[in-house]
Amino acid sequence: MLSSNSAPKCPCCTIPVDLIIQSSDKQLFGGHTSVVTAQGLKQEQTHRDTRGKSLIVLDEPGYIVQTLLRLLHSDGLPRSPDELLEMDASHLVSLACAAEKYGVSTVASACKDVIRARVADMPWYALRYSLDCNHVDILDLAAPLTIGRLPSNSKGRPDHLDILGSNQQWQLAWYTYREQYLHLIDAVLRQPPPHKNAKHKLHDCGAWAPYRDAVLHDLPYTPLFDILSEMAEHGADTVFPRSSWEKDIIPPGWEPHECETCLQRAAKWRDDVSRRFRKLEPLSKVLERMGGG
């Protein structure tokens, strides 16, 4: 209950208030039932204040409540087209989740469009938003962008799990999702062993080493985080194009004939990589398979 007899003023206009909104950090804001009702704000947590005005207690901090109130006053539209585009990622996602939670569809829709447009600049926050609000389309746009270098806090400690929150199923699903790409890298870098003949002698016609070097020449292969970051930025198909394995395997002095034994080894290598590509699942499918989607 409020101890003072003076109701807080609306931060957006001078019209007398008939509604008081309290944030999670106990800040108080004046509001208008007509505006709240018109914009569809759900009021499950409403009760009477000592002044006879309705009191709504929200779970969001004051800066989010104030932003939401301002947008409610402007029919859910930002002050300028660039306001949401330039908003801090954490602020934007918190605002978007609040708008979805309280059923403010105009604000929720505007925020979702901007998060989708900014997904490359804020993949971890977009991922958290999509998980919180069950937006599979944004989830599968953001997830591939998170497999590279992990975000760090001011002390240098990885804080991607802080962004994902305490939901262990989300954390496990993300690690399972990322592991697919580690298996793909392993398939790229792990060449099949050479053929061993009846005398247990390894095949060595002199063609394999030049072929291997030609395949790997344009592929990133060290360090691991650089490979993952390349895939996050450009996509696994671009980083590891299957055409890289389509090269001649001609032993010295055999021109123009290729070595059939080495061709079989190359086909096995290429098939191993292709199989790993086929096994790549979007994060939404990983979550669904784990029962968390």
XYZ file of C-alpha atoms in Angstrom:
293
model
C 0.000 0.000 0.000
C 1.079 3.620 -0.603
C 1.706 5.789 2.410
C 1.374 9.200 0.747
C -1.947 10.810 -0.172
C -0.613 12.206 -3.456
C -0.861 9.823 -6.360
C 2.106 9.575 -8.732
C 1.751 11.472 -11.987
C 1.702 9.961 -15.422
C 5.208 10.211 -16.937
C 3.726 10.771 -20.391
C 0.962 13.378 -20.021
C -0.731 15.791 -17.579
C -4.177 14.180 -17.614
C -5.301 13.181 -14.073
C -4.586 9.530 -13.346
C -7.037 6.891 -12.156
C -4.514 4.052 -12.086
C -1.226 3.422 -10.294
C 1.390 1.038 -11.664
C 4.143 -0.362 -9.453
C 7.327 -1.825 -10.918
C 9.373 -4.663 -9.466
C 11.815 -2.141 -7.979
C 8.919 -0.352 -6.235
C 8.775 2.661 -8.540
C 5.294 4.111 -8.936
C 3.773 5.500 -12.120
C 0.440 7.141 -12.750
C -1.656 5.733 -15.568
C -5.068 5.792 -17.199
C -7.501 2.908 -17.316
C -8.748 4.086 -20.708
C -5.245 3.885 -22.235
C -4.459 0.551 -20.613
C -7.777 -0.938 -21.714
C -7.517 0.435 -25.246
C -4.072 -1.102 -25.724
C -5.124 -4.461 -24.298
C -2.858 -4.569 -21.238
C -3.835 -7.584 -19.158
C -4.543 -6.680 -15.546
C -4.405 -9.934 -13.625
C -2.525 -8.303 -10.718
C -4.898 -5.397 -10.036
C -6.168 -4.408 -6.611
C -7.402 -1.266 -4.860
C -4.983 1.285 -3.484
C -5.713 3.324 -0.327
C -6.655 6.325 -2.499
C -9.361 4.341 -4.219
C -7.354 4.013 -7.414
C -6.551 0.697 -9.016
C -3.013 -0.529 -8.382
C -1.288 -2.793 -10.914
C 1.877 -4.536 -9.721
C 4.148 -5.574 -12.584
C 7.170 -7.870 -12.521
C 9.343 -5.570 -14.645
C 11.768 -2.861 -13.429
C 10.871 0.810 -13.632
C 12.729 1.627 -16.839
C 10.807 -1.086 -18.708
C 7.474 -0.016 -17.208
C 8.141 3.601 -18.174
C 9.015 2.656 -21.750
C 5.925 0.464 -22.000
C 3.692 3.259 -20.654
C 5.083 5.732 -23.157
C 4.426 3.329 -26.013
C 0.901 2.695 -24.709
C 0.297 6.451 -24.923
C 1.412 6.522 -28.556
C -0.722 3.591 -29.737
C 2.236 1.252 -29.396
C 4.404 3.210 -31.808
C 7.959 4.329 -30.962
C 8.894 8.012 -30.959
C 10.861 7.515 -34.151
C 11.421 4.631 -36.584
C 14.952 4.233 -35.219
C 14.087 4.161 -31.509
C 13.733 0.384 -31.262
C 16.541 -0.177 -33.759
C 18.915 1.808 -31.544
C 17.647 0.527 -28.181
C 20.028 -1.505 -26.011
C 19.555 -5.216 -26.761
C 18.751 -6.160 -23.169
C 16.250 -3.291 -22.885
C 14.587 -4.213 -26.184
C 14.197 -7.879 -25.283
C 12.854 -7.071 -21.803
C 10.361 -4.663 -23.359
C 9.325 -7.230 -25.972
C 8.796 -9.944 -23.367
C 6.771 -7.575 -21.176
C 4.586 -6.563 -24.121
C 3.920 -10.216 -24.973
C 3.308 -11.117 -21.349
C 0.721 -8.369 -20.865
C -0.901 -8.777 -24.267
C 0.084 -5.396 -25.739
C 0.043 -6.653 -29.301
C 1.119 -3.454 -31.072
C 4.278 -3.116 -28.970
C 4.969 -6.853 -29.073
C 4.689 -6.933 -32.862
C 6.934 -3.891 -33.344
C 9.574 -5.327 -31.004
C 9.500 -8.721 -32.701
C 10.047 -7.160 -36.121
C 13.035 -5.179 -34.840
C 14.561 -8.163 -33.022
C 14.300 -10.181 -36.222
C 15.979 -7.353 -38.141
C 18.739 -7.051 -35.514
C 19.288 -10.766 -34.914
C 22.808 -10.710 -36.386
C 23.853 -7.946 -33.980
C 22.267 -9.454 -30.866
C 22.018 -13.230 -31.433
C 22.189 -14.254 -27.758
C 19.481 -11.806 -26.686
C 17.360 -12.772 -29.695
C 17.811 -16.413 -28.690
C 16.649 -15.718 -25.135
C 13.675 -13.710 -26.396
C 12.622 -16.478 -28.773
C 12.843 -19.063 -25.999
C 10.900 -16.902 -23.533
C 8.190 -16.014 -26.041
C 8.167 -19.226 -28.108
C 9.049 -17.689 -31.473
C 10.499 -20.608 -33.424
C 11.233 -18.479 -36.491
C 13.567 -16.155 -34.583
C 14.974 -19.050 -32.539
C 16.273 -20.785 -35.649
C 17.589 -17.520 -37.096
C 19.528 -16.698 -33.935
C 20.825 -20.129 -32.922
C 23.426 -20.613 -35.706
C 24.898 -17.206 -34.839
C 25.641 -18.297 -31.255
C 27.940 -21.245 -31.933
C 31.120 -19.168 -32.229
C 32.932 -17.246 -29.529
C 30.861 -16.990 -26.367
C 29.884 -13.607 -24.903
C 31.820 -12.465 -21.842
C 30.962 -10.187 -18.960
C 33.111 -7.309 -17.709
C 35.348 -9.761 -15.836
C 35.913 -11.920 -18.884
C 33.786 -14.818 -17.622
C 31.535 -16.405 -20.263
C 28.004 -15.262 -19.487
C 26.022 -17.055 -22.195
C 24.410 -19.215 -19.532
C 23.401 -16.064 -17.658
C 21.656 -14.878 -20.815
C 19.925 -18.244 -21.189
C 18.852 -18.061 -17.549
C 18.444 -20.920 -15.115
C 16.494 -23.180 -17.472
C 18.744 -26.232 -17.590
C 16.810 -27.792 -20.457
C 17.536 -24.749 -22.625
C 21.203 -24.913 -21.666
C 21.452 -28.631 -22.430
C 19.609 -28.188 -25.732
C 21.985 -25.412 -26.788
C 25.075 -27.485 -25.976
C 23.558 -30.447 -27.845
C 22.829 -28.174 -30.799
C 26.366 -26.771 -30.822
C 27.878 -30.251 -30.534
C 26.553 -31.062 -34.022
C 28.931 -28.495 -35.456
C 31.850 -29.960 -33.517
C 31.078 -33.348 -35.085
C 30.993 -31.680 -38.501
C 34.406 -30.090 -37.920
C 35.734 -33.460 -36.802
C 34.468 -35.079 -40.012
C 36.158 -32.382 -42.083
C 39.519 -32.692 -40.349
C 39.530 -36.456 -39.744
C 40.539 -38.142 -43.007
C 39.661 -41.810 -43.515
C 42.659 -44.108 -43.053
C 44.480 -45.292 -46.179
C 43.651 -48.647 -47.715
C 45.585 -51.606 -46.343
C 46.347 -54.380 -48.825
C 46.474 -58.143 -48.225
C 50.032 -57.811 -46.984
C 48.890 -55.180 -44.439
C 50.800 -52.508 -46.293
C 49.222 -49.050 -46.382
C 48.456 -47.701 -49.829
C 50.766 -44.817 -50.777
C 50.799 -43.856 -54.431
C 51.837 -40.269 -53.741
C 48.496 -38.744 -54.749
C 46.801 -38.412 -51.369
C 48.954 -35.744 -49.711
C 48.574 -33.216 -52.572
C 44.834 -33.943 -52.728
C 44.434 -33.518 -48.958
C 46.364 -30.248 -49.015
C 44.256 -28.974 -51.912
C 41.020 -29.808 -50.071
C 42.084 -28.180 -46.816
C 43.828 -25.200 -48.401
C 40.820 -22.865 -48.325
C 39.164 -24.353 -45.238
C 39.661 -22.888 -41.762
C 41.060 -25.560 -39.488
C 42.542 -23.861 -36.412
C 41.866 -22.735 -33.772
C 38.527 -24.334 -32.973
C 36.758 -21.138 -31.906
C 37.779 -19.473 -35.167
C 36.167 -22.281 -37.152
C 32.977 -22.035 -35.107
C 32.953 -18.258 -35.482
C 33.383 -18.600 -39.248
C 30.409 -20.962 -39.367
C 28.377 -18.643 -37.139
C 29.059 -15.679 -39.411
C 28.903 -17.292 -42.850
C 27.135 -20.636 -42.394
C 28.558 -24.150 -42.408
C 27.775 -24.696 -46.108
C 29.838 -21.649 -47.043
C 32.761 -22.484 -44.771
C 32.879 -26.157 -45.782
C 31.554 -26.313 -49.371
C 31.191 -29.865 -50.602
C 32.885 -28.790 -53.860
C 36.181 -28.641 -51.928
C 36.429 -32.428 -52.206
C 35.890 -32.465 -55.992
C 39.519 -32.393 -57.060
C 41.683 -34.660 -59.180
C 43.697 -37.372 -57.424
C 46.513 -38.115 -59.844
C 49.684 -39.841 -58.609
C 53.024 -38.593 -59.959
C 53.639 -40.056 -63.406
C 50.037 -41.293 -63.814
C 48.715 -38.321 -65.832
C 45.896 -38.168 -66.786
C 44.748 -41.220 -64.815
C 43.470 -40.950 -61.260
C 44.100 -43.470 -58.493
C 40.942 -45.534 -57.919
C 42.024 -46.495 -54.401
C 42.505 -42.842 -53.433
C 39.220 -41.935 -55.139
C 37.428 -44.403 -52.872
C 39.150 -42.902 -49.848
C 38.150 -39.399 -50.967
C 34.550 -40.540 -51.492
C 34.488 -41.905 -47.944
C 35.799 -38.586 -46.611
C 33.246 -36.615 -48.602
C 30.421 -38.933 -47.521
C 31.401 -38.602 -43.856
C 31.167 -34.815 -44.156
C 27.880 -34.980 -46.075
C 26.399 -37.278 -43.446
C 27.251 -34.757 -40.729
C 25.647 -31.991 -42.766
C 22.470 -34.058 -43.111
C 22.366 -34.619 -39.365
C 22.401 -30.900 -38.533
C 19.134 -30.000 -36.809
C 17.780 -26.530 -36.027
C 17.650 -25.723 -32.328
C 13.856 -25.869 -32.393
C 14.046 -29.539 -33.431
C 16.633 -30.286 -30.745
C 14.348 -28.749 -28.124
C 11.346 -30.636 -29.485
C 13.243 -33.911 -29.429
C 14.305 -33.252 -25.834
C 10.751 -32.402 -24.820
C 11.429 -28.730 -24.238
C 9.918 -27.255 -27.369
